[in-house]
Amino acid sequence: GENVEQHPSTLSVQEGDSAVIKCTYSDSASNYFPWYKQELGKRPQLIIDIRSNVGEKKDQRIAVTLNKTAKHFSLHITETQPEDSAVYFCAAIGNEKLTFGTGTRLTIIP
Amino acid sequence: DVKVTQSSRYLVKRTGEKVFLECVQDMDHENMFWYRQDPGLGLRLIYFSYDVKMKEKGDIPEGYSVSREKKERFSLILESASTNQTSMYLCASSSFEDRGREAFFGQGTRLTVV
């Protein structure tokens, strides 16, 4: 089955700086890679996603890159703000099965 | 406003009890999922279903079963609750690729087994 690894598990970044979270996946049948943000006490919500036929996608301050050959994908957040503090999960979908990474707790230092 | 609703926010059960967690979605989604969330372990998939009466094991199915008799409802069953099943349980639903793949989550059920 699919195995998604995520690093780092915790990340502290000065406000205004950039944050990068990296994931790898194992199943070459996976073709959709979403990222979810979970604020304290709330349910996870989709912030950006990328399909396997695309190498990069951007939405304002967040971007995701995908390297299918290496089975790597990454989340980039620029100009970080206090409201970016949360737990971020990467995920992969193959054959409708949605598998998550173990999460990254991002803390923005004012 | 899309909705995935879990029947309870908090539950306390005794060891050995049979426990039912219910999840209902109103988006006509084909796929439904049950995860448990534990600190440092992320969201681990217990079971998922891509159609009525269909179910697939996830990564940690031991000690759990599921039921999907109607498209909108997916139930997680703990046959004989144990203390190591104390956790936050999250239900999610999504559609097939041609209708978009975003998964929507319920509010979670915090289960404590004593």
Coordinates of C-alpha atoms in Angstrom, one line a residue:
Chain A
G1 CA 0.0 0.0 0.0
E2 CA 0.9 3.7 -0.1
N3 CA 3.3 5.1 2.4
V4 CA 3.6 8.9 2.8
E5 CA 6.5 10.3 4.8
Q6 CA 6.6 13.9 5.9
H7 CA 9.4 16.1 7.3
P8 CA 10.0 18.0 9.4
S9 CA 7.7 17.1 12.3
T10 CA 8.1 20.6 13.8
L11 CA 9.1 23.8 12.2
S12 CA 9.6 27.3 13.7
V13 CA 9.9 30.2 11.4
Q14 CA 10.3 34.0 11.9
E15 CA 7.3 36.0 10.7
G16 CA 7.9 37.1 7.2
D17 CA 10.3 34.3 6.3
S18 CA 9.5 31.2 4.2
A19 CA 8.6 27.7 5.3
V20 CA 9.1 24.5 3.4
I21 CA 7.6 21.1 4.2
K22 CA 8.6 18.0 2.3
C23 CA 6.8 14.7 1.6
T24 CA 7.7 11.5 -0.3
Y25 CA 5.3 8.8 -1.4
S26 CA 5.8 5.2 -2.4
D27 CA 3.0 4.2 -4.8
S28 CA 3.6 5.2 -8.4
A29 CA -0.2 4.8 -9.0
S30 CA -0.9 7.8 -6.8
N31 CA -2.0 10.7 -8.9
Y32 CA -3.3 13.4 -6.6
F33 CA -1.5 15.2 -3.8
P34 CA -3.4 17.5 -1.5
W35 CA -2.2 19.5 1.5
Y36 CA -4.4 20.1 4.5
K37 CA -4.1 22.6 7.3
Q38 CA -5.5 21.9 10.8
E39 CA -5.8 24.7 13.3
L40 CA -6.0 23.9 17.0
G41 CA -9.3 22.2 17.8
K42 CA -10.5 22.3 14.3
R43 CA -11.0 19.9 11.4
P44 CA -8.4 19.6 8.6
Q45 CA -9.1 21.7 5.6
L46 CA -7.7 21.6 2.1
I47 CA -5.4 24.5 1.3
I48 CA -3.9 23.5 -2.1
D49 CA -3.6 20.4 -4.2
I50 CA -1.6 19.2 -7.3
R51 CA -2.3 16.5 -9.8
S52 CA 0.3 14.2 -11.2
N53 CA 0.4 15.8 -14.6
V54 CA 1.5 19.2 -13.2
G55 CA 4.9 20.1 -11.8
E56 CA 4.0 23.2 -9.8
K57 CA 0.9 25.1 -8.6
K58 CA 0.7 28.4 -6.8
D59 CA -2.1 30.2 -4.9
Q60 CA -1.0 33.6 -3.5
R61 CA 1.5 32.9 -0.7
I62 CA 1.4 29.1 -1.0
A63 CA 2.8 26.8 -3.7
V64 CA 3.3 23.1 -4.2
T65 CA 5.8 21.4 -6.3
L66 CA 5.8 17.7 -7.5
N67 CA 8.6 15.6 -8.8
K68 CA 7.0 12.4 -10.0
T69 CA 10.2 10.7 -10.9
A70 CA 11.6 11.1 -7.4
K71 CA 8.2 10.7 -5.8
H72 CA 8.7 14.0 -3.9
F73 CA 6.3 16.9 -3.3
S74 CA 6.7 20.0 -1.2
L75 CA 4.7 22.8 0.3
H76 CA 6.2 26.3 0.2
I77 CA 4.7 29.2 2.3
T78 CA 6.2 32.6 1.7
E79 CA 5.9 35.8 3.8
T80 CA 4.6 33.8 6.7
Q81 CA 2.1 35.3 9.1
P82 CA 0.9 34.4 12.6
E83 CA -2.3 32.8 11.2
D84 CA -0.1 30.3 9.3
S85 CA 0.6 28.6 12.6
A86 CA -1.1 25.2 12.4
V87 CA -0.4 21.5 11.7
Y88 CA 0.0 20.8 8.0
F89 CA -0.6 17.4 6.5
C90 CA 0.4 16.2 3.0
A91 CA -1.5 13.3 1.4
A92 CA -1.6 11.1 -1.6
I93 CA -4.5 9.5 -3.4
G94 CA -4.2 6.3 -5.4
N95 CA -7.2 4.1 -6.3
E96 CA -9.4 6.4 -4.2
K97 CA -7.4 5.6 -1.0
L98 CA -6.4 8.8 0.8
T99 CA -3.2 8.4 2.8
F100 CA -1.8 11.1 5.0
G101 CA 1.7 12.0 6.2
T102 CA 2.4 12.3 9.9
G103 CA 2.0 16.1 10.0
T104 CA 4.2 19.2 10.5
R105 CA 3.5 21.6 13.4
L106 CA 4.4 25.0 12.0
T107 CA 5.0 27.8 14.5
I108 CA 5.4 31.4 13.3
I109 CA 7.5 33.5 15.7
P110 CA 6.4 37.2 15.8
Chain B
D1 CA -22.4 24.7 2.7
V2 CA -21.0 21.2 2.6
K3 CA -21.4 19.0 5.6
V4 CA -19.9 16.0 7.2
T5 CA -21.4 15.3 10.6
Q6 CA -20.3 12.9 13.3
S7 CA -22.8 11.8 15.8
S8 CA -20.9 12.6 18.9
R9 CA -18.2 15.1 19.8
Y10 CA -17.1 13.3 23.0
L11 CA -17.7 9.7 24.1
V12 CA -16.6 7.8 27.2
K13 CA -17.0 4.0 27.1
R14 CA -15.9 1.1 29.2
T15 CA -13.4 -1.6 28.2
G16 CA -15.2 -4.4 26.4
E17 CA -18.2 -2.4 25.2
K18 CA -19.3 -2.3 21.6
V19 CA -19.0 1.2 20.3
F20 CA -20.7 2.8 17.2
L21 CA -19.4 6.0 15.7
E22 CA -21.7 7.4 13.0
C23 CA -20.8 9.7 10.1
V24 CA -23.2 11.4 7.7
Q25 CA -22.4 13.5 4.6
D26 CA -24.8 15.5 2.5
M27 CA -22.7 16.0 -0.6
D28 CA -23.6 12.7 -2.5
H29 CA -19.9 11.7 -2.2
E30 CA -18.9 8.2 -3.3
N31 CA -15.9 7.9 -1.0
M32 CA -16.0 7.9 2.8
F33 CA -13.1 7.4 5.2
W34 CA -12.5 6.8 8.9
Y35 CA -9.2 8.0 10.5
R36 CA -7.8 8.1 14.0
Q37 CA -5.6 11.0 15.0
D38 CA -2.9 10.6 17.7
P39 CA -0.1 13.0 18.5
G40 CA 2.9 12.4 16.4
L41 CA 1.2 9.8 14.3
G42 CA -0.9 12.0 12.0
L43 CA -4.1 10.7 10.4
R44 CA -4.0 7.0 10.1
L45 CA -6.6 5.3 7.9
I46 CA -8.7 2.7 9.5
Y47 CA -11.2 1.8 6.7
F48 CA -12.6 3.4 3.6
S49 CA -15.5 2.8 1.3
Y50 CA -16.0 3.8 -2.3
D51 CA -19.5 2.6 -2.7
V52 CA -22.5 1.4 -0.8
K53 CA -21.8 -2.0 0.9
M54 CA -18.2 -1.8 -0.3
K55 CA -15.3 -1.5 2.2
E56 CA -11.6 -1.6 2.1
K57 CA -9.1 -2.0 4.9
G58 CA -6.8 0.9 5.6
D59 CA -3.5 0.8 7.5
I60 CA -4.8 0.0 11.0
P61 CA -8.1 -2.0 10.7
E62 CA -7.5 -4.4 13.6
G63 CA -10.2 -4.1 16.3
Y64 CA -12.5 -2.2 14.0
S65 CA -15.2 -2.9 11.5
V66 CA -17.4 -0.6 9.3
S67 CA -20.8 -0.5 7.7
R68 CA -22.1 1.4 4.7
E69 CA -25.7 0.6 4.1
K70 CA -26.6 3.9 2.5
K71 CA -24.4 6.3 0.4
E72 CA -24.6 9.1 2.9
R73 CA -23.8 7.1 6.1
F74 CA -20.6 5.4 7.2
S75 CA -20.4 3.8 10.6
L76 CA -17.3 2.7 12.5
I77 CA -17.7 -0.1 15.0
L78 CA -15.3 -1.0 17.8
E79 CA -16.3 -4.6 18.5
S80 CA -14.8 -4.7 22.0
A81 CA -13.4 -1.4 23.0
S82 CA -9.9 -1.3 24.6
T83 CA -7.9 1.5 26.2
N84 CA -5.5 1.6 23.3
Q85 CA -8.4 2.7 21.1
T86 CA -8.7 6.0 23.1
S87 CA -8.2 8.6 20.4
M88 CA -9.7 11.3 18.2
Y89 CA -11.7 9.7 15.3
L90 CA -12.2 11.7 12.1
C91 CA -14.6 10.9 9.3
A92 CA -14.1 12.3 5.8
S93 CA -15.8 12.1 2.4
S94 CA -14.8 12.8 -1.1
S95 CA -15.8 12.3 -4.7
F96 CA -14.3 10.5 -7.6
E97 CA -11.7 12.3 -9.7
D98 CA -14.1 13.6 -12.3
R99 CA -16.0 15.6 -9.7
G100 CA -13.0 16.9 -7.8
R101 CA -11.0 15.1 -5.1
E102 CA -11.2 17.4 -2.1
A103 CA -11.9 15.5 1.1
F104 CA -14.2 17.1 3.7
F105 CA -13.9 16.2 7.4
G106 CA -16.3 15.9 10.2
Q107 CA -15.7 17.7 13.5
G108 CA -14.2 14.6 15.1
T109 CA -15.2 12.3 18.0
R110 CA -12.9 12.2 21.0
L111 CA -13.3 8.7 22.4
T112 CA -12.1 7.7 25.8
V113 CA -12.1 4.1 26.8
V114 CA -11.8 3.5 30.5

